[in-house]
Short mmCIF file of C-alpha atoms in Angstrom, two decimals:
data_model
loop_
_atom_site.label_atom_id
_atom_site.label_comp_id
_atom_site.label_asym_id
_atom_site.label_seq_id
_atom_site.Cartn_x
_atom_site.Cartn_y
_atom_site.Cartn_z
CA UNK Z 1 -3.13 7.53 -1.07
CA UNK Z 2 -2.98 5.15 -3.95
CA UNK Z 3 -2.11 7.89 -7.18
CA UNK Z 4 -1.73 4.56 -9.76
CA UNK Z 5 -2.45 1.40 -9.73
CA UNK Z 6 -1.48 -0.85 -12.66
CA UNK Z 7 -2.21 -4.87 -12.53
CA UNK Z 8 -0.71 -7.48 -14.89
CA UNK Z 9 -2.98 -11.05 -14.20
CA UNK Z 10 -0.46 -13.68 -15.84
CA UNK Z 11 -2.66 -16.71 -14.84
CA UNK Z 12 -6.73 -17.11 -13.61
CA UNK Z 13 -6.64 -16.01 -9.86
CA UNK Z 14 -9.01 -18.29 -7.86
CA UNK Z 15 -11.22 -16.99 -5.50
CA UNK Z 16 -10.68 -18.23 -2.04
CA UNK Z 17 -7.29 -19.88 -2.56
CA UNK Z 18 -4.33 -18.17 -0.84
CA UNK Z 19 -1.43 -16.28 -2.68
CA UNK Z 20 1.73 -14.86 -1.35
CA UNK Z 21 2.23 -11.63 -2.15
CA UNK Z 22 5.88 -9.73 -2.03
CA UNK Z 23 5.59 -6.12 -2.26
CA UNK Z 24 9.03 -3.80 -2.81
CA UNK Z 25 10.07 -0.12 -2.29
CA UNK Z 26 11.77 0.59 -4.87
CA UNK Z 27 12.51 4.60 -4.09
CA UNK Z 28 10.99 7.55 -2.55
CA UNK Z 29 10.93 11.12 -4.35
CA UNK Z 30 9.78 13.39 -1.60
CA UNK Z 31 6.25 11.65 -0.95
CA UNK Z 32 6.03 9.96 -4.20
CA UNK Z 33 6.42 5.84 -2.88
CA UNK Z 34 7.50 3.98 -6.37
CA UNK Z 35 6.21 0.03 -5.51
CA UNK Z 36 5.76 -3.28 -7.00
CA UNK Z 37 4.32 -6.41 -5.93
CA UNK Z 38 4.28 -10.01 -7.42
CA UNK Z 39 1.84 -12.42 -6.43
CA UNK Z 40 2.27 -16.62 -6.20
CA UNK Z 41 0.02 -19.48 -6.08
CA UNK Z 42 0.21 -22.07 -3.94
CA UNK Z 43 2.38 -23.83 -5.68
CA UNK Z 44 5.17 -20.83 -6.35
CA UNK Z 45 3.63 -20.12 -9.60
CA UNK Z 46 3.51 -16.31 -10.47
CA UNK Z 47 0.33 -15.04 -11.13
CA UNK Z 48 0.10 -11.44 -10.95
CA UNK Z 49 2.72 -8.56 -10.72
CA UNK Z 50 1.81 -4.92 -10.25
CA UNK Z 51 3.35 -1.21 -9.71
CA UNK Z 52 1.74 1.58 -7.80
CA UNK Z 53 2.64 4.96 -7.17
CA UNK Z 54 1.33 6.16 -3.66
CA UNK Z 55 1.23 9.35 -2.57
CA UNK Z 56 1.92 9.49 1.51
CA UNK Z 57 -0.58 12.23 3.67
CA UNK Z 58 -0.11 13.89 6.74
CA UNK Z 59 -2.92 12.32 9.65
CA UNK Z 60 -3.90 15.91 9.58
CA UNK Z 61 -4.71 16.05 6.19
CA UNK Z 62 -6.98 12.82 6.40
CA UNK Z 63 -8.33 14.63 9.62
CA UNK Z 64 -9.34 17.66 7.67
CA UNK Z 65 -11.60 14.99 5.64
CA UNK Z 66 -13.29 13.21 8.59
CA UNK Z 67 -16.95 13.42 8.13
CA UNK Z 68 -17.84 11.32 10.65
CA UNK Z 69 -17.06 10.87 14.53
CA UNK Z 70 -15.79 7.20 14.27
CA UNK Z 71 -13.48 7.83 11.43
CA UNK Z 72 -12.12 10.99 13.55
CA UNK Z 73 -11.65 8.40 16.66
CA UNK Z 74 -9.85 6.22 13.89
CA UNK Z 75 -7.25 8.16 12.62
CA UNK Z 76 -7.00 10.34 16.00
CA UNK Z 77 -5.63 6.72 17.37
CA UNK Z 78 -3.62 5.62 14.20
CA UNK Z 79 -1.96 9.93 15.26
CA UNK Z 80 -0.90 8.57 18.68
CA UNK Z 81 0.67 5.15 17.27
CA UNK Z 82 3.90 4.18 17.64
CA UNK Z 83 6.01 3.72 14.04
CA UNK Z 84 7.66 0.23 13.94
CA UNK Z 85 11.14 0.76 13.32
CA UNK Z 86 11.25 -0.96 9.94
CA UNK Z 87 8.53 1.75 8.69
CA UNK Z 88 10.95 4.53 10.33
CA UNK Z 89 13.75 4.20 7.75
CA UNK Z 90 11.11 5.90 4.94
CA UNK Z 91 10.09 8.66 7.25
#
């Protein structure tokens, strides 16, 4: 769950043109996640940066919010998935 969002745009972003985007843990504080990302043009130019603080939840707890019967199917299959082992090092 995204708790802040802050965006610095340090050049026009284009619609439709392709950036790479790198994207860092920087710590965890229980399930506080502390990130940043910088995005890059085509041409290696940085054109955005950004931090986030993101708040991790339980599948039950999105469960417990499931209105509907396809978002319950949804998040009753992302219960049952397997972590990849590079996610399994912030568990």
């Amino acid at each position: 769950m995204t708790r802040t969002l802050a965006v610095d745009y340090l050049a026009a972003d284009r619609l439709g043109l392709p950036y790479r985007t790198v994207a860092r843990l920087h710590r965890r504080d229980g399930r506080k996640l502390f990130v940043s990302l910088t995005g890059y043009d085509e041409a290696g130019k940085l054109c955005f940066t950004a931090t986030a603080l993101f708040l991790t939840v339980s599948i039950d707890r999105l469960l417990q919010h499931a209105d509907d019967a396809p978002r319950h199917a949804l998040m009753e299959s992302f219960a049952g998935a397997e972590v990849p082992p590079s996610a399994q090092r912030f568990s």
